[in-house]
């Protein structure tokens, strides 16, 4: 069985603060992929990043960065110098090679950036 | 490309009514799926299809039917709506059958069952 845990239900930060969203996953497979999606207030789901289990290099894209650590089964997402437009629900998701049809989503973290 | 489109955007049903949520994609993706999103539950897979004529159940299939007569379309049918089916429904598609491929989501359909 696979599981994704996003323990932070809601986070509020003041604009320009850095914020880290936690994601912890469980899988027995050695080959798996992790994803982050953003859901802004308008409701659509926007793909942010995909990372495979063999690549533990951290990823940086502008103000966004991701820290993948297999030793702790975590794939955390950091937003640097947060902006109001970052306010959204963020989902972490996991796919493993044992089930091609199923991507397991976490319950999401709602981020509110206060101006 | 329009990507993944869903209609309607919002629907109100009475208990026992039936309806079909439409989903279409113009990316020639083999794999399509339906999810429902409920508060505090994340997204849960309802049904999926790996190609025209092939469908299978996800983790919460009860009360829903699907069919896939073409690569482009993957409608979701509620045969007899129940208040428990009040949710936001997302259709998604991806290129390959392997789950590692990035899924692209439609804008969602918000369904209220009274």
PDB file of C-alpha atoms in Angstrom:
ATOM      1  CA  UNK A   1       0.000   0.000   0.000  1.00  0.00           C
ATOM      2  CA  UNK A   2       1.158   3.505  -0.624  1.00  0.00           C
ATOM      3  CA  UNK A   3       0.371   6.612   1.315  1.00  0.00           C
ATOM      4  CA  UNK A   4       1.087  10.316   1.174  1.00  0.00           C
ATOM      5  CA  UNK A   5       0.872  12.439   4.290  1.00  0.00           C
ATOM      6  CA  UNK A   6       0.680  16.200   4.312  1.00  0.00           C
ATOM      7  CA  UNK A   7       0.441  16.912   7.994  1.00  0.00           C
ATOM      8  CA  UNK A   8       0.051  20.668   7.614  1.00  0.00           C
ATOM      9  CA  UNK A   9      -3.593  21.347   6.901  1.00  0.00           C
ATOM     10  CA  UNK A  10      -3.316  25.120   6.718  1.00  0.00           C
ATOM     11  CA  UNK A  11      -0.408  27.537   6.862  1.00  0.00           C
ATOM     12  CA  UNK A  12      -0.500  31.328   7.004  1.00  0.00           C
ATOM     13  CA  UNK A  13       2.539  33.457   6.304  1.00  0.00           C
ATOM     14  CA  UNK A  14       3.132  37.126   5.749  1.00  0.00           C
ATOM     15  CA  UNK A  15       4.192  38.136   2.286  1.00  0.00           C
ATOM     16  CA  UNK A  16       7.951  37.808   1.634  1.00  0.00           C
ATOM     17  CA  UNK A  17       8.375  35.129   4.259  1.00  0.00           C
ATOM     18  CA  UNK A  18       9.741  31.737   3.275  1.00  0.00           C
ATOM     19  CA  UNK A  19       7.500  28.738   3.789  1.00  0.00           C
ATOM     20  CA  UNK A  20       8.032  24.984   3.575  1.00  0.00           C
ATOM     21  CA  UNK A  21       5.279  22.516   2.837  1.00  0.00           C
ATOM     22  CA  UNK A  22       5.934  19.024   4.095  1.00  0.00           C
ATOM     23  CA  UNK A  23       5.230  15.780   2.288  1.00  0.00           C
ATOM     24  CA  UNK A  24       5.982  12.331   3.676  1.00  0.00           C
ATOM     25  CA  UNK A  25       5.302   9.238   1.639  1.00  0.00           C
ATOM     26  CA  UNK A  26       5.158   5.498   2.132  1.00  0.00           C
ATOM     27  CA  UNK A  27       5.827   2.901  -0.514  1.00  0.00           C
ATOM     28  CA  UNK A  28       7.468  -0.486  -0.681  1.00  0.00           C
ATOM     29  CA  UNK A  29       8.579   0.046  -4.232  1.00  0.00           C
ATOM     30  CA  UNK A  30      12.061   1.137  -5.225  1.00  0.00           C
ATOM     31  CA  UNK A  31      10.833   2.820  -8.384  1.00  0.00           C
ATOM     32  CA  UNK A  32       8.383   5.606  -7.845  1.00  0.00           C
ATOM     33  CA  UNK A  33       7.612   9.179  -8.797  1.00  0.00           C
ATOM     34  CA  UNK A  34       6.587  12.103  -6.686  1.00  0.00           C
ATOM     35  CA  UNK A  35       4.601  15.118  -7.806  1.00  0.00           C
ATOM     36  CA  UNK A  36       3.494  18.480  -6.543  1.00  0.00           C
ATOM     37  CA  UNK A  37       0.366  20.201  -7.806  1.00  0.00           C
ATOM     38  CA  UNK A  38      -1.001  23.641  -7.043  1.00  0.00           C
ATOM     39  CA  UNK A  39      -4.711  24.386  -6.801  1.00  0.00           C
ATOM     40  CA  UNK A  40      -5.350  28.139  -6.725  1.00  0.00           C
ATOM     41  CA  UNK A  41      -8.697  29.558  -5.579  1.00  0.00           C
ATOM     42  CA  UNK A  42      -9.975  29.303  -9.149  1.00  0.00           C
ATOM     43  CA  UNK A  43      -9.962  25.527  -8.670  1.00  0.00           C
ATOM     44  CA  UNK A  44      -7.826  24.104 -11.449  1.00  0.00           C
ATOM     45  CA  UNK A  45      -4.930  21.770 -10.722  1.00  0.00           C
ATOM     46  CA  UNK A  46      -1.574  22.968 -11.965  1.00  0.00           C
ATOM     47  CA  UNK A  47       1.385  20.616 -12.280  1.00  0.00           C
ATOM     48  CA  UNK A  48       4.533  21.927 -10.584  1.00  0.00           C
ATOM     49  CA  UNK A  49       7.143  19.184 -10.535  1.00  0.00           C
ATOM     50  CA  UNK A  50       7.805  15.486 -11.007  1.00  0.00           C
ATOM     51  CA  UNK A  51      10.712  13.683  -9.375  1.00  0.00           C
ATOM     52  CA  UNK A  52      11.752  10.040  -9.740  1.00  0.00           C
ATOM     53  CA  UNK A  53      13.072   7.908  -6.924  1.00  0.00           C
ATOM     54  CA  UNK A  54      16.543   7.636  -8.410  1.00  0.00           C
ATOM     55  CA  UNK A  55      17.179  11.349  -8.513  1.00  0.00           C
ATOM     56  CA  UNK A  56      17.729  12.912  -5.115  1.00  0.00           C
ATOM     57  CA  UNK A  57      19.082  16.172  -6.399  1.00  0.00           C
ATOM     58  CA  UNK A  58      17.262  19.185  -5.121  1.00  0.00           C
ATOM     59  CA  UNK A  59      15.334  21.171  -7.675  1.00  0.00           C
ATOM     60  CA  UNK A  60      15.051  24.934  -7.865  1.00  0.00           C
ATOM     61  CA  UNK A  61      12.726  26.845 -10.126  1.00  0.00           C
ATOM     62  CA  UNK A  62      12.643  30.538  -9.439  1.00  0.00           C
ATOM     63  CA  UNK A  63      11.233  31.023  -5.942  1.00  0.00           C
ATOM     64  CA  UNK A  64      10.276  27.355  -5.709  1.00  0.00           C
ATOM     65  CA  UNK A  65      12.561  24.600  -4.497  1.00  0.00           C
ATOM     66  CA  UNK A  66      12.071  20.967  -3.652  1.00  0.00           C
ATOM     67  CA  UNK A  67      14.038  18.803  -1.228  1.00  0.00           C
ATOM     68  CA  UNK A  68      13.796  15.071  -1.846  1.00  0.00           C
ATOM     69  CA  UNK A  69      15.238  12.840   0.876  1.00  0.00           C
ATOM     70  CA  UNK A  70      14.787   9.097   0.516  1.00  0.00           C
ATOM     71  CA  UNK A  71      16.254   8.477   3.959  1.00  0.00           C
ATOM     72  CA  UNK A  72      13.284  10.222   5.554  1.00  0.00           C
ATOM     73  CA  UNK A  73      10.769   9.497   2.747  1.00  0.00           C
ATOM     74  CA  UNK A  74      10.112  13.173   2.341  1.00  0.00           C
ATOM     75  CA  UNK A  75       9.621  15.485  -0.603  1.00  0.00           C
ATOM     76  CA  UNK A  76       9.287  18.964   0.834  1.00  0.00           C
ATOM     77  CA  UNK A  77       8.439  22.099  -1.086  1.00  0.00           C
ATOM     78  CA  UNK A  78       9.783  25.520  -0.178  1.00  0.00           C
ATOM     79  CA  UNK A  79       8.556  28.854  -1.459  1.00  0.00           C
ATOM     80  CA  UNK A  80      11.047  31.665  -0.969  1.00  0.00           C
ATOM     81  CA  UNK A  81       9.853  35.231  -0.535  1.00  0.00           C
ATOM     82  CA  UNK A  82       6.218  34.229  -0.717  1.00  0.00           C
ATOM     83  CA  UNK A  83       3.718  36.316  -2.648  1.00  0.00           C
ATOM     84  CA  UNK A  84      -0.040  36.658  -2.437  1.00  0.00           C
ATOM     85  CA  UNK A  85      -0.339  34.768  -5.737  1.00  0.00           C
ATOM     86  CA  UNK A  86       1.141  31.738  -3.988  1.00  0.00           C
ATOM     87  CA  UNK A  87      -2.044  31.398  -1.937  1.00  0.00           C
ATOM     88  CA  UNK A  88      -3.450  28.036  -2.919  1.00  0.00           C
ATOM     89  CA  UNK A  89      -3.867  24.434  -1.870  1.00  0.00           C
ATOM     90  CA  UNK A  90      -0.804  22.363  -2.632  1.00  0.00           C
ATOM     91  CA  UNK A  91      -0.988  18.623  -3.190  1.00  0.00           C
ATOM     92  CA  UNK A  92       1.800  16.095  -3.032  1.00  0.00           C
ATOM     93  CA  UNK A  93       1.254  12.842  -4.959  1.00  0.00           C
ATOM     94  CA  UNK A  94       2.969   9.481  -5.416  1.00  0.00           C
ATOM     95  CA  UNK A  95       3.010   6.885  -8.134  1.00  0.00           C
ATOM     96  CA  UNK A  96       4.842   3.587  -7.894  1.00  0.00           C
ATOM     97  CA  UNK A  97       5.471   0.939 -10.483  1.00  0.00           C
ATOM     98  CA  UNK A  98       3.161  -1.500  -8.741  1.00  0.00           C
ATOM     99  CA  UNK A  99       0.033   0.193 -10.029  1.00  0.00           C
ATOM    100  CA  UNK A 100       0.115   2.214 -13.197  1.00  0.00           C
ATOM    101  CA  UNK A 101      -3.431   3.343 -12.805  1.00  0.00           C
ATOM    102  CA  UNK A 102      -3.165   4.880  -9.416  1.00  0.00           C
ATOM    103  CA  UNK A 103      -1.567   8.080  -8.304  1.00  0.00           C
ATOM    104  CA  UNK A 104      -2.043   8.594  -4.580  1.00  0.00           C
ATOM    105  CA  UNK A 105      -2.646  12.153  -3.482  1.00  0.00           C
ATOM    106  CA  UNK A 106      -2.085  13.691  -0.099  1.00  0.00           C
ATOM    107  CA  UNK A 107      -4.885  15.638   1.524  1.00  0.00           C
ATOM    108  CA  UNK A 108      -3.336  18.959   0.608  1.00  0.00           C
ATOM    109  CA  UNK A 109      -1.943  21.970   2.460  1.00  0.00           C
ATOM    110  CA  UNK A 110      -3.766  25.250   2.204  1.00  0.00           C
ATOM    111  CA  UNK A 111      -1.327  28.138   2.075  1.00  0.00           C
ATOM    112  CA  UNK A 112      -2.488  31.665   2.751  1.00  0.00           C
ATOM    113  CA  UNK A 113      -0.075  34.472   2.075  1.00  0.00           C
ATOM    114  CA  UNK A 114      -1.124  37.636   3.849  1.00  0.00           C
ATOM    115  CA  UNK A 115      -0.146  40.960   2.275  1.00  0.00           C
TER     116      UNK A 115
ATOM    117  CA  UNK B   1      -4.684  22.650 -27.946  1.00  0.00           C
ATOM    118  CA  UNK B   2      -7.574  23.073 -25.545  1.00  0.00           C
ATOM    119  CA  UNK B   3      -6.086  20.449 -23.231  1.00  0.00           C
ATOM    120  CA  UNK B   4      -8.618  18.727 -20.998  1.00  0.00           C
ATOM    121  CA  UNK B   5     -12.105  20.215 -21.016  1.00  0.00           C
ATOM    122  CA  UNK B   6     -15.011  19.446 -18.721  1.00  0.00           C
ATOM    123  CA  UNK B   7     -18.672  20.345 -18.853  1.00  0.00           C
ATOM    124  CA  UNK B   8     -20.651  21.517 -17.038  1.00  0.00           C
ATOM    125  CA  UNK B   9     -18.685  23.677 -14.603  1.00  0.00           C
ATOM    126  CA  UNK B  10     -21.429  23.537 -12.013  1.00  0.00           C
ATOM    127  CA  UNK B  11     -24.518  21.367 -11.608  1.00  0.00           C
ATOM    128  CA  UNK B  12     -27.271  20.982  -9.045  1.00  0.00           C
ATOM    129  CA  UNK B  13     -29.165  17.688  -8.941  1.00  0.00           C
ATOM    130  CA  UNK B  14     -31.937  16.273  -6.857  1.00  0.00           C
ATOM    131  CA  UNK B  15     -31.483  12.917  -5.194  1.00  0.00           C
ATOM    132  CA  UNK B  16     -32.250  10.141  -7.659  1.00  0.00           C
ATOM    133  CA  UNK B  17     -31.612  12.150 -10.798  1.00  0.00           C
ATOM    134  CA  UNK B  18     -29.104  10.997 -13.356  1.00  0.00           C
ATOM    135  CA  UNK B  19     -26.582  12.989 -15.298  1.00  0.00           C
ATOM    136  CA  UNK B  20     -23.388  12.721 -17.304  1.00  0.00           C
ATOM    137  CA  UNK B  21     -20.251  14.727 -16.683  1.00  0.00           C
ATOM    138  CA  UNK B  22     -18.407  15.281 -19.911  1.00  0.00           C
ATOM    139  CA  UNK B  23     -14.641  15.139 -20.349  1.00  0.00           C
ATOM    140  CA  UNK B  24     -12.660  15.559 -23.534  1.00  0.00           C
ATOM    141  CA  UNK B  25      -8.987  15.926 -24.389  1.00  0.00           C
ATOM    142  CA  UNK B  26      -7.311  16.848 -27.647  1.00  0.00           C
ATOM    143  CA  UNK B  27      -3.794  15.651 -26.825  1.00  0.00           C
ATOM    144  CA  UNK B  28      -4.280  12.088 -28.094  1.00  0.00           C
ATOM    145  CA  UNK B  29      -3.642  10.752 -24.607  1.00  0.00           C
ATOM    146  CA  UNK B  30      -4.288   7.068 -24.040  1.00  0.00           C
ATOM    147  CA  UNK B  31      -4.892   7.272 -20.331  1.00  0.00           C
ATOM    148  CA  UNK B  32      -7.835   9.150 -18.849  1.00  0.00           C
ATOM    149  CA  UNK B  33      -9.254   9.148 -15.368  1.00  0.00           C
ATOM    150  CA  UNK B  34     -11.865  10.642 -13.092  1.00  0.00           C
ATOM    151  CA  UNK B  35     -11.211  11.872  -9.573  1.00  0.00           C
ATOM    152  CA  UNK B  36     -13.396  13.358  -6.931  1.00  0.00           C
ATOM    153  CA  UNK B  37     -12.156  15.930  -4.474  1.00  0.00           C
ATOM    154  CA  UNK B  38     -13.720  16.242  -1.059  1.00  0.00           C
ATOM    155  CA  UNK B  39     -12.634  18.485   1.819  1.00  0.00           C
ATOM    156  CA  UNK B  40      -9.826  16.907   3.800  1.00  0.00           C
ATOM    157  CA  UNK B  41      -9.702  13.860   1.514  1.00  0.00           C
ATOM    158  CA  UNK B  42      -7.426  14.921  -1.321  1.00  0.00           C
ATOM    159  CA  UNK B  43      -8.246  13.442  -4.710  1.00  0.00           C
ATOM    160  CA  UNK B  44      -9.618   9.931  -4.998  1.00  0.00           C
ATOM    161  CA  UNK B  45      -9.697   7.894  -8.183  1.00  0.00           C
ATOM    162  CA  UNK B  46     -13.180   6.880  -9.367  1.00  0.00           C
ATOM    163  CA  UNK B  47     -12.598   5.191 -12.736  1.00  0.00           C
ATOM    164  CA  UNK B  48      -9.879   5.163 -15.329  1.00  0.00           C
ATOM    165  CA  UNK B  49      -9.311   4.095 -18.908  1.00  0.00           C
ATOM    166  CA  UNK B  50      -6.123   2.980 -20.624  1.00  0.00           C
ATOM    167  CA  UNK B  51      -7.557   3.356 -24.109  1.00  0.00           C
ATOM    168  CA  UNK B  52     -10.714   3.333 -26.181  1.00  0.00           C
ATOM    169  CA  UNK B  53     -12.951   0.465 -25.143  1.00  0.00           C
ATOM    170  CA  UNK B  54     -11.037  -0.252 -21.921  1.00  0.00           C
ATOM    171  CA  UNK B  55     -12.123   0.994 -18.515  1.00  0.00           C
ATOM    172  CA  UNK B  56     -11.594  -0.098 -14.943  1.00  0.00           C
ATOM    173  CA  UNK B  57     -12.526   0.862 -11.413  1.00  0.00           C
ATOM    174  CA  UNK B  58     -10.526   3.077  -9.124  1.00  0.00           C
ATOM    175  CA  UNK B  59     -10.832   3.241  -5.365  1.00  0.00           C
ATOM    176  CA  UNK B  60     -14.322   4.813  -5.126  1.00  0.00           C
ATOM    177  CA  UNK B  61     -16.326   3.520  -8.153  1.00  0.00           C
ATOM    178  CA  UNK B  62     -19.715   2.875  -6.553  1.00  0.00           C
ATOM    179  CA  UNK B  63     -22.518   4.943  -8.029  1.00  0.00           C
ATOM    180  CA  UNK B  64     -20.579   5.858 -11.164  1.00  0.00           C
ATOM    181  CA  UNK B  65     -20.316   4.402 -14.645  1.00  0.00           C
ATOM    182  CA  UNK B  66     -17.900   5.214 -17.428  1.00  0.00           C
ATOM    183  CA  UNK B  67     -17.331   4.304 -21.048  1.00  0.00           C
ATOM    184  CA  UNK B  68     -14.610   5.142 -23.556  1.00  0.00           C
ATOM    185  CA  UNK B  69     -15.800   4.879 -27.127  1.00  0.00           C
ATOM    186  CA  UNK B  70     -13.165   7.263 -28.490  1.00  0.00           C
ATOM    187  CA  UNK B  71      -9.674   8.320 -27.455  1.00  0.00           C
ATOM    188  CA  UNK B  72     -10.884  11.881 -26.919  1.00  0.00           C
ATOM    189  CA  UNK B  73     -13.929  11.429 -24.696  1.00  0.00           C
ATOM    190  CA  UNK B  74     -14.403   9.886 -21.264  1.00  0.00           C
ATOM    191  CA  UNK B  75     -17.828  10.675 -19.788  1.00  0.00           C
ATOM    192  CA  UNK B  76     -18.754   9.918 -16.188  1.00  0.00           C
ATOM    193  CA  UNK B  77     -22.346   8.904 -15.482  1.00  0.00           C
ATOM    194  CA  UNK B  78     -24.226   9.177 -12.228  1.00  0.00           C
ATOM    195  CA  UNK B  79     -27.170   6.814 -12.542  1.00  0.00           C
ATOM    196  CA  UNK B  80     -29.036   7.853  -9.394  1.00  0.00           C
ATOM    197  CA  UNK B  81     -27.448  10.795  -7.655  1.00  0.00           C
ATOM    198  CA  UNK B  82     -27.058  10.771  -3.882  1.00  0.00           C
ATOM    199  CA  UNK B  83     -26.060  13.600  -1.513  1.00  0.00           C
ATOM    200  CA  UNK B  84     -22.814  11.697  -0.817  1.00  0.00           C
ATOM    201  CA  UNK B  85     -21.830  12.394  -4.408  1.00  0.00           C
ATOM    202  CA  UNK B  86     -21.706  16.127  -3.766  1.00  0.00           C
ATOM    203  CA  UNK B  87     -18.124  16.894  -4.671  1.00  0.00           C
ATOM    204  CA  UNK B  88     -15.790  18.472  -7.178  1.00  0.00           C
ATOM    205  CA  UNK B  89     -14.982  16.151 -10.057  1.00  0.00           C
ATOM    206  CA  UNK B  90     -11.769  16.309 -12.035  1.00  0.00           C
ATOM    207  CA  UNK B  91     -10.966  14.572 -15.249  1.00  0.00           C
ATOM    208  CA  UNK B  92      -7.323  13.969 -16.096  1.00  0.00           C
ATOM    209  CA  UNK B  93      -5.313  12.553 -18.958  1.00  0.00           C
ATOM    210  CA  UNK B  94      -1.722  11.609 -19.645  1.00  0.00           C
ATOM    211  CA  UNK B  95       0.303  10.339 -22.536  1.00  0.00           C
ATOM    212  CA  UNK B  96       1.460   6.958 -21.339  1.00  0.00           C
ATOM    213  CA  UNK B  97       0.082   4.119 -19.341  1.00  0.00           C
ATOM    214  CA  UNK B  98       2.843   4.376 -16.790  1.00  0.00           C
ATOM    215  CA  UNK B  99       1.774   6.436 -13.847  1.00  0.00           C
ATOM    216  CA  UNK B 100       5.024   8.317 -13.939  1.00  0.00           C
ATOM    217  CA  UNK B 101       3.772  10.441 -16.765  1.00  0.00           C
ATOM    218  CA  UNK B 102       2.490  13.848 -15.785  1.00  0.00           C
ATOM    219  CA  UNK B 103      -1.262  14.089 -15.598  1.00  0.00           C
ATOM    220  CA  UNK B 104      -3.094  17.079 -16.983  1.00  0.00           C
ATOM    221  CA  UNK B 105      -6.305  18.013 -15.247  1.00  0.00           C
ATOM    222  CA  UNK B 106      -9.485  19.617 -16.485  1.00  0.00           C
ATOM    223  CA  UNK B 107     -10.950  22.660 -14.730  1.00  0.00           C
ATOM    224  CA  UNK B 108     -13.349  20.568 -12.643  1.00  0.00           C
ATOM    225  CA  UNK B 109     -17.107  20.167 -12.291  1.00  0.00           C
ATOM    226  CA  UNK B 110     -18.708  21.218  -9.034  1.00  0.00           C
ATOM    227  CA  UNK B 111     -21.695  18.986  -8.279  1.00  0.00           C
ATOM    228  CA  UNK B 112     -24.289  19.580  -5.597  1.00  0.00           C
ATOM    229  CA  UNK B 113     -26.837  16.856  -4.886  1.00  0.00           C
ATOM    230  CA  UNK B 114     -29.802  17.959  -2.801  1.00  0.00           C
TER     231      UNK B 114
END
